[in-house]
CSV table of C-alpha atoms in Angstrom, one decimal:
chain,number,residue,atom,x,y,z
A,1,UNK,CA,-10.4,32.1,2.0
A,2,UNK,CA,-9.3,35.2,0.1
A,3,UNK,CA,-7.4,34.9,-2.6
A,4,UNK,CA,-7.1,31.3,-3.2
A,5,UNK,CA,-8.0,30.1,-6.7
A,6,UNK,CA,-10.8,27.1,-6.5
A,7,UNK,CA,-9.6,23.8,-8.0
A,8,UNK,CA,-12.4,21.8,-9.0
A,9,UNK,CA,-11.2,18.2,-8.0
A,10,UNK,CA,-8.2,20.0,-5.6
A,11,UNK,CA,-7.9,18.5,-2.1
A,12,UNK,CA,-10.1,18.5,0.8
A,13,UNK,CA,-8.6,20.2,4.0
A,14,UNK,CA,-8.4,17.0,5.5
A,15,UNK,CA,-5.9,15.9,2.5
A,16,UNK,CA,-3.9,19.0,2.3
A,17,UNK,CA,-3.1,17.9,5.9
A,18,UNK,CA,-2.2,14.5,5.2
A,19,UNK,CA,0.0,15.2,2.4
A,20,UNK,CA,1.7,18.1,4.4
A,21,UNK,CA,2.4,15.7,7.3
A,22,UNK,CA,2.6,12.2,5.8
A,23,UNK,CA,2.4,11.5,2.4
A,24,UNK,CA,5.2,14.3,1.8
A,25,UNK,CA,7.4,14.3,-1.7
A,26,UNK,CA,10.6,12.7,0.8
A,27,UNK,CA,8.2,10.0,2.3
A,28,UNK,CA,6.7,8.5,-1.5
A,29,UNK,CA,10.7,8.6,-2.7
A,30,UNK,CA,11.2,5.3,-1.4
A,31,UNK,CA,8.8,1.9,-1.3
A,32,UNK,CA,11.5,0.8,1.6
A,33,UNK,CA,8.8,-0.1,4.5
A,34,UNK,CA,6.3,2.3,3.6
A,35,UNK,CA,3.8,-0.1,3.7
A,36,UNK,CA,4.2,-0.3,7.3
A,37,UNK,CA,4.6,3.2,8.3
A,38,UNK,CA,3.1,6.4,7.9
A,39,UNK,CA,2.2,6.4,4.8
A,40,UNK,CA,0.0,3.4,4.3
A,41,UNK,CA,-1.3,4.6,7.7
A,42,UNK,CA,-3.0,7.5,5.7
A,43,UNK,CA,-3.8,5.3,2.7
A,44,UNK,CA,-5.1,1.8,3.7
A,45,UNK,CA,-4.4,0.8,7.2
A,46,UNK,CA,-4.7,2.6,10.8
A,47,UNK,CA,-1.1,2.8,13.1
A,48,UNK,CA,-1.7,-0.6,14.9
A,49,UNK,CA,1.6,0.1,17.2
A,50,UNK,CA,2.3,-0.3,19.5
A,51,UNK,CA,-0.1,-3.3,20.3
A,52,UNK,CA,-1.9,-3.6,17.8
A,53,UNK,CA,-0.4,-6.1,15.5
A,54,UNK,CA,-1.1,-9.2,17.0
A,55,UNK,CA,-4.6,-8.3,16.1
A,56,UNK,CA,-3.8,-7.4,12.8
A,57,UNK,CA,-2.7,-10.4,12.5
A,58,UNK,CA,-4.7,-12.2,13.7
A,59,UNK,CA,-7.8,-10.1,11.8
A,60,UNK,CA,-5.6,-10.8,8.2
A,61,UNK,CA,-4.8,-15.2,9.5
A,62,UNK,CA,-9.2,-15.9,10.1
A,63,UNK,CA,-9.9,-13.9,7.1
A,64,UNK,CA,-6.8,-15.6,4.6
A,65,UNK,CA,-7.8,-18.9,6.0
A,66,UNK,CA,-11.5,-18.0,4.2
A,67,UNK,CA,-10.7,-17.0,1.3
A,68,UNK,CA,-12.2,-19.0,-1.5
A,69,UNK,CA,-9.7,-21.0,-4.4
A,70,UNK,CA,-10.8,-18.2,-6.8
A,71,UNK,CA,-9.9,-16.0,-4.2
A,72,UNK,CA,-6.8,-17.7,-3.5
A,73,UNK,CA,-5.8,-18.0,-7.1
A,74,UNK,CA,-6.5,-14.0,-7.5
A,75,UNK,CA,-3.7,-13.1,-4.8
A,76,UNK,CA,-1.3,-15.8,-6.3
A,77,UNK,CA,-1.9,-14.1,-9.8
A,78,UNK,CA,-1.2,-10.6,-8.1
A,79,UNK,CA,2.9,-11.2,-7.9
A,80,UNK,CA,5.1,-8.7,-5.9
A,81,UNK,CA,2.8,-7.9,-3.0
A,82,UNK,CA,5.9,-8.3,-0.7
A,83,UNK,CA,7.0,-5.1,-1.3
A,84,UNK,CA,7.0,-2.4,0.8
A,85,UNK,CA,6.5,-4.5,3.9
A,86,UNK,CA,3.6,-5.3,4.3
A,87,UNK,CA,2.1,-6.9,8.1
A,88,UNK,CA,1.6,-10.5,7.0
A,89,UNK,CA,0.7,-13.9,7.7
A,90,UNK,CA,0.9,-17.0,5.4
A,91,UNK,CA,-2.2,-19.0,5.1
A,92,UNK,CA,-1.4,-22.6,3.4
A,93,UNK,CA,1.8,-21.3,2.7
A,94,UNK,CA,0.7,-18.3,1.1
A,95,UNK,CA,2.2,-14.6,2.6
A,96,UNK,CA,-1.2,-12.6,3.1
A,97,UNK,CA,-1.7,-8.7,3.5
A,98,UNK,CA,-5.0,-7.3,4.9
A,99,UNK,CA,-4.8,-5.1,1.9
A,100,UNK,CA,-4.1,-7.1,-0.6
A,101,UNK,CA,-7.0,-9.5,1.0
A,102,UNK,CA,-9.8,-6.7,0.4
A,103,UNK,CA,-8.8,-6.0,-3.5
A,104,UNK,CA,-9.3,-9.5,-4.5
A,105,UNK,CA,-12.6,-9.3,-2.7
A,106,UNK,CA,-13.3,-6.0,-4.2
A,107,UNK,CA,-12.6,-7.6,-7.9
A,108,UNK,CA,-14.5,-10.7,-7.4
A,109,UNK,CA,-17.2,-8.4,-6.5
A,110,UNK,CA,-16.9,-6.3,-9.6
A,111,UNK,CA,-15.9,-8.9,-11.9
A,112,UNK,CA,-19.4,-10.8,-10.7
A,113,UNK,CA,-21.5,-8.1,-12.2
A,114,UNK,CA,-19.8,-6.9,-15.1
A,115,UNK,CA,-17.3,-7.9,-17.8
A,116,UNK,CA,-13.2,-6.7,-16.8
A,117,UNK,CA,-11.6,-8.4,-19.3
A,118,UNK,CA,-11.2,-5.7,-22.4
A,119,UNK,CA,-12.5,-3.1,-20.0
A,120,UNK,CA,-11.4,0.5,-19.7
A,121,UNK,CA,-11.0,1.9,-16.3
A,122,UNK,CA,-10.8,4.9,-14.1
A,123,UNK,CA,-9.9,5.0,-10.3
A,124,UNK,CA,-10.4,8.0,-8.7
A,125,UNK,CA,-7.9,8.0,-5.5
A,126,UNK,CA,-5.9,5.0,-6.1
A,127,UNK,CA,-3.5,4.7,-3.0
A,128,UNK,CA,-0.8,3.5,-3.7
A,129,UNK,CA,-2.1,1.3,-6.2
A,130,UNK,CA,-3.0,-2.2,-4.7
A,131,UNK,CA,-6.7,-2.6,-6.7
A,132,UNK,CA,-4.8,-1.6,-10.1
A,133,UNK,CA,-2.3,-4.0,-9.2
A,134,UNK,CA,-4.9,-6.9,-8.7
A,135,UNK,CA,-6.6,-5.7,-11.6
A,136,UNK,CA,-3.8,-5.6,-13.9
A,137,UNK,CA,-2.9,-9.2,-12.4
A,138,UNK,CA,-5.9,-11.1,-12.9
A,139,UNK,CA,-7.3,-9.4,-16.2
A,140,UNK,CA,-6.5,-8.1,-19.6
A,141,UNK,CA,-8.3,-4.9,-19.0
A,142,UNK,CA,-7.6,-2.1,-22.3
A,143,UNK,CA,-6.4,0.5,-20.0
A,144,UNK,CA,-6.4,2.1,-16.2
A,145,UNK,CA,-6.3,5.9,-15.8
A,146,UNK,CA,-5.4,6.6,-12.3
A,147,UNK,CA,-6.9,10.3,-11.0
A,148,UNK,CA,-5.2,11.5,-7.5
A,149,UNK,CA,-3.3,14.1,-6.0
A,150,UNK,CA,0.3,14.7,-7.2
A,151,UNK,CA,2.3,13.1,-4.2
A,152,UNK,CA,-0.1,10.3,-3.9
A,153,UNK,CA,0.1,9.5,-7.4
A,154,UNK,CA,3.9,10.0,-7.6
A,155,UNK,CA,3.6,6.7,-5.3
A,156,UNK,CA,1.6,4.7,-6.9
A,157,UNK,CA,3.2,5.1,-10.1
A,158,UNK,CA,6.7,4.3,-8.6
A,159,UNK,CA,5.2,1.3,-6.4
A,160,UNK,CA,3.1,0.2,-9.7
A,161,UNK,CA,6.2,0.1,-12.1
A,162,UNK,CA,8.2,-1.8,-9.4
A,163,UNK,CA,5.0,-4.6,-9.3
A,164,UNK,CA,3.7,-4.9,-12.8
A,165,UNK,CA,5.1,-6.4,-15.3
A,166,UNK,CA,6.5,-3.6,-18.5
A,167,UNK,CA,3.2,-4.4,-20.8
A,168,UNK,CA,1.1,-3.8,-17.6
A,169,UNK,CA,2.4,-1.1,-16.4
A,170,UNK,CA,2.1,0.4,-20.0
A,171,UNK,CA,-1.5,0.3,-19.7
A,172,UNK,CA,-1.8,2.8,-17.0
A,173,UNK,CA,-2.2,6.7,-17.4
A,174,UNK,CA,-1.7,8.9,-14.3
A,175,UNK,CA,-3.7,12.1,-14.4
A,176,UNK,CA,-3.3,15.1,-11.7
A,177,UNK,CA,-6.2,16.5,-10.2
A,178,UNK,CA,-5.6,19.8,-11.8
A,179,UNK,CA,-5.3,17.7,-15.3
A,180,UNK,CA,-9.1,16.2,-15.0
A,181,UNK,CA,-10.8,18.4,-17.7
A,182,UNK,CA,-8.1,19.0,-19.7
A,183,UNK,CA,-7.4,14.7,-20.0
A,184,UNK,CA,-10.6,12.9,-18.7
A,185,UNK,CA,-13.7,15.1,-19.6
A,186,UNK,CA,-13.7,13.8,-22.9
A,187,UNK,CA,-12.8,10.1,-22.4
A,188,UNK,CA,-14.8,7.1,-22.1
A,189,UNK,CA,-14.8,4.5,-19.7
A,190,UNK,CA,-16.5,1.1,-19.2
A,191,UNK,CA,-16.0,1.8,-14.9
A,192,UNK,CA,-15.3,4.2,-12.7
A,193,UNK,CA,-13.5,3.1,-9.2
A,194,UNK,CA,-13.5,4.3,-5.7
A,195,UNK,CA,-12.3,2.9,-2.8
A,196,UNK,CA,-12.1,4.6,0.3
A,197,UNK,CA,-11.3,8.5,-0.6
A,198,UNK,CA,-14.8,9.6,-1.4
A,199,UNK,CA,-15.4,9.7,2.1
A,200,UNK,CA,-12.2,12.4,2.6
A,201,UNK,CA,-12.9,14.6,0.3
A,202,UNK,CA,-14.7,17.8,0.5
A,203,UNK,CA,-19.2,17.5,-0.3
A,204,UNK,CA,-18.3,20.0,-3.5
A,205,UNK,CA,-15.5,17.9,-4.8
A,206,UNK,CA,-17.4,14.5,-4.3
A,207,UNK,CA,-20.2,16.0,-6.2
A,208,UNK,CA,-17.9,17.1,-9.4
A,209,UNK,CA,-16.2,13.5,-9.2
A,210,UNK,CA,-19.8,12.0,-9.6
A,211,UNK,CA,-21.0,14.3,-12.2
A,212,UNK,CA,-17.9,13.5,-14.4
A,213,UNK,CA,-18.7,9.2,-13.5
A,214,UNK,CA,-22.2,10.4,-15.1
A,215,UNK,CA,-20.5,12.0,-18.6
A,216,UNK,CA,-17.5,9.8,-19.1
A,217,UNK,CA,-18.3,6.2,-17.7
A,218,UNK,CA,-20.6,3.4,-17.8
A,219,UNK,CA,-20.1,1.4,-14.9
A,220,UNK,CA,-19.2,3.1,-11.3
A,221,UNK,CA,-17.8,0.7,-8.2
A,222,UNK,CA,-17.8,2.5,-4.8
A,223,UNK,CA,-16.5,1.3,-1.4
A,224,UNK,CA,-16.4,3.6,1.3
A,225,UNK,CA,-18.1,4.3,5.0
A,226,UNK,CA,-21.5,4.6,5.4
A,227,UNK,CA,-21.1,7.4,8.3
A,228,UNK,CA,-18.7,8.8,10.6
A,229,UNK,CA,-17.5,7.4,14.0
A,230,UNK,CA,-16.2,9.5,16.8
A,231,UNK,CA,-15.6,6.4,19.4
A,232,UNK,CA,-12.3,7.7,21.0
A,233,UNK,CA,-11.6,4.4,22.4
A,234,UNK,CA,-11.1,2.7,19.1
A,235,UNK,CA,-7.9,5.0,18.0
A,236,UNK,CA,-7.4,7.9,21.0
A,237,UNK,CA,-7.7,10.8,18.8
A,238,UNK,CA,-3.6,10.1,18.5
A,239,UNK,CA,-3.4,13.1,16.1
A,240,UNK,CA,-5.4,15.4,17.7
A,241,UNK,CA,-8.8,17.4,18.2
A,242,UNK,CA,-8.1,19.1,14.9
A,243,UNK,CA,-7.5,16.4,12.8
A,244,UNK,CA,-10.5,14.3,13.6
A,245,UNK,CA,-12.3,17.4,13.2
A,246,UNK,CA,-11.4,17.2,9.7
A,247,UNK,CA,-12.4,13.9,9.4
A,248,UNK,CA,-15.8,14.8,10.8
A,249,UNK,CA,-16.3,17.3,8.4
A,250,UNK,CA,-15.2,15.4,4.9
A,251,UNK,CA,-17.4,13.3,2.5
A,252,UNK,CA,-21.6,13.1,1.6
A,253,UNK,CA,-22.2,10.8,4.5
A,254,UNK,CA,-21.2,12.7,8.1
A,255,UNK,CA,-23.8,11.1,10.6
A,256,UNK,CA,-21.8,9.5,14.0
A,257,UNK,CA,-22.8,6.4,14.3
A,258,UNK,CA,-22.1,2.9,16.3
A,259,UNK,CA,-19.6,1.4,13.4
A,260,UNK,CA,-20.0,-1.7,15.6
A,261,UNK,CA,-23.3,-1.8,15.6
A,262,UNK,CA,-24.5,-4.0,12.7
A,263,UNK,CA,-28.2,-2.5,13.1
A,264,UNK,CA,-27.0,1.0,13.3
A,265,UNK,CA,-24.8,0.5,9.9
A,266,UNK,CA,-27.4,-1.1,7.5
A,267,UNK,CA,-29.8,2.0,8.8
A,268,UNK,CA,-27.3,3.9,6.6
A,269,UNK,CA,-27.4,1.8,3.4
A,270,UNK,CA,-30.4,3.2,1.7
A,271,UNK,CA,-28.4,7.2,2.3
A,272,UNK,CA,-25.0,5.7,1.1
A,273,UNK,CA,-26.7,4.0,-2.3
A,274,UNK,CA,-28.0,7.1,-2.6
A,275,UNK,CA,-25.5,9.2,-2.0
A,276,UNK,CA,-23.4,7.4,-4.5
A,277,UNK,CA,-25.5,7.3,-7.2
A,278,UNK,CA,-24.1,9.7,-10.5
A,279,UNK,CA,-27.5,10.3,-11.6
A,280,UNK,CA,-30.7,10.0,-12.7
A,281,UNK,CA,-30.3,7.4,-15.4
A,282,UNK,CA,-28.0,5.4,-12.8
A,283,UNK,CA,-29.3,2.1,-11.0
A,284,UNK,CA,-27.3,-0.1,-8.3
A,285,UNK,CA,-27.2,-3.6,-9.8
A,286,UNK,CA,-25.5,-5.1,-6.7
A,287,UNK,CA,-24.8,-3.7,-3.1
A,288,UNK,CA,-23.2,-5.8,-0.2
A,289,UNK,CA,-21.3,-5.3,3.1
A,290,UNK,CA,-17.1,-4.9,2.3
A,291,UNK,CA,-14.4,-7.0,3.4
A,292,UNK,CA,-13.1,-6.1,6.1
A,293,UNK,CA,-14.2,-3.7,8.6
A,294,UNK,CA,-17.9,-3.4,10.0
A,295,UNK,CA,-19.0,0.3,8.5
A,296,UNK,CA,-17.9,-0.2,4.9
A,297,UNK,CA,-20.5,-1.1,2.1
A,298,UNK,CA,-19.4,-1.4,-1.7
A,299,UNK,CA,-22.3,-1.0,-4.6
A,300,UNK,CA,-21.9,-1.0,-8.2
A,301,UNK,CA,-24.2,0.7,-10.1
A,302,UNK,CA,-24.8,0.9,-14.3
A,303,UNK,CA,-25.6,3.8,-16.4
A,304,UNK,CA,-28.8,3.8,-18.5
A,305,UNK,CA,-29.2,5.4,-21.9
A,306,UNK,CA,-28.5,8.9,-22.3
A,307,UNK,CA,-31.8,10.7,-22.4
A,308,UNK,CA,-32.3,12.8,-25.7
């Protein structure tokens, strides 16, 4: 495009589309219901209207009702997860979110392969904040530099200061994605998060991300898809030919694939620990299937010396 300057960790089309139409500066304003309308719908959950929230429902009840006591204790450490209206159940007289469900799985996961207490830590695409809020909750990490794009993080610093308490809250730094070399290139980090954006974002812009995991960070935690679906049964194409189009064209892993199709998925774990991995001195200490849907796989992988 002529005349348009590059930004190096800018959005992908497929963002600049979603923050034109839904995550506007007038729709992150207020945490009234957003949880349960277009917003979240472009950061953790799909539209189920105008039938879908019986399953939901019923998806979020089987999974709450499994959740282990150090599970359990995790979401009754993370306080405030009412707001915003969330789609809920309560499971032994607990109020359960399907979001809220996958971040204590995704911190029992991380916190089973390295140390989070005293830990410093970088998400890259944060939402509006549920994993830093379950971190925050359940650990006395040293600080949380959130890295996103400027109406998603003006979100998820309003939802996050309404959740945490003062001192948590105090822990976090929000950083632009036009602010990335000028605030993060030279910091250091024990872990490096992301959770479900690496997969939107533009092949280029993936690959900077990961080349800044390999200078500033020693651990890196990735949970994303391991291909694309184009199944038109499982959503309509609601927004249109263009749109998923987009979709199609974002992220390092782009094959279609059956996401329902447990054979056809693990065919695509080798590529997406590949894919993920910041570089040559990286290894994956842990890989497993994510909680909940069928095509996600989360790995966390460890830095090796620097070479001389």
């Amino acid at each position: 495009m002529t005349g348009q300057v590059h930004r190096r960790y800018g959005p992908s089309a497929q963002w600049l589309h979603i923050n034109e139409a839904h995550i506007t500066e007038e729709a992150v304003a207020d945490l009234a219901g957003f949880k349960s309308n277009g917003v979240n719908f472009k950061l953790a959950l799909w539209n189920p209207q105008p039938n879908g929230v019986r399953y939901l429902k019923a998806l979020t009840f089987a999974l709450g009702m499994q959740l282990s006591p150090a599970n359990r204790e995790r979401l009754q450490r993370t306080r405030n997860r009412e707001v915003g209206d969330p789609y809920a159940v309560r499971c032994n007289g607990e109020p359960v979110c399907l979001d809220y469900l996958q971040a204590v799985h995704e911190v029992e996961f991380m916190a089973a392969n390295l140390p989070l207490d005293g830990a410093r830590i970088m998400e890259i695409g944060a939402g509006y904040g549920r994993t830093c809020h379950t971190l925050l909750s359940n650990h006395e990490v040293a600080g949380y530099t959130i890295v996103d794009l400027p109406n998603t993080l003006a979100l998820s610093r309003r939802y996050l200061h309404t959740v945490l308490e003062p001192e948590q809250f105090a822990k976090i730094r929000f950083v632009g994605v036009d602010e990335v070399e000028e605030q993060v290139r030279g910091a250091r980090f024990d872990l490096c998060l992301n959770i479900d954006s690496f997969a939107e974002m533009d092949p280029g812009t993936v690959g900077d991300y990961l080349a800044l995991i390999d200078a500033t960070c020693a651990h890196f935690y990735v949970n994303n898809p391991v291909g694309k679906y184009i199944d038109k049964t499982l959503d309509g194409h609601s927004q249109g030919a263009a749109v998923v189009e987009l979709a199609l064209n974002s992220g390092l892993l782009r094959d279609v694939i059956d996401i329902h199709d447990s054979e056809a998925v693990l065919q695509k774990v080798p590529a997406f620990v590949s894919a993920y991995r910041p570089g040559p001195r990286w290894q994956c200490v842990a890989r497993e299937r994510a909680v909940s849907w069928s095509y996600y796989w989360q790995a966390l992988y460890r830095a090796g010396a620097v070479p001389r």
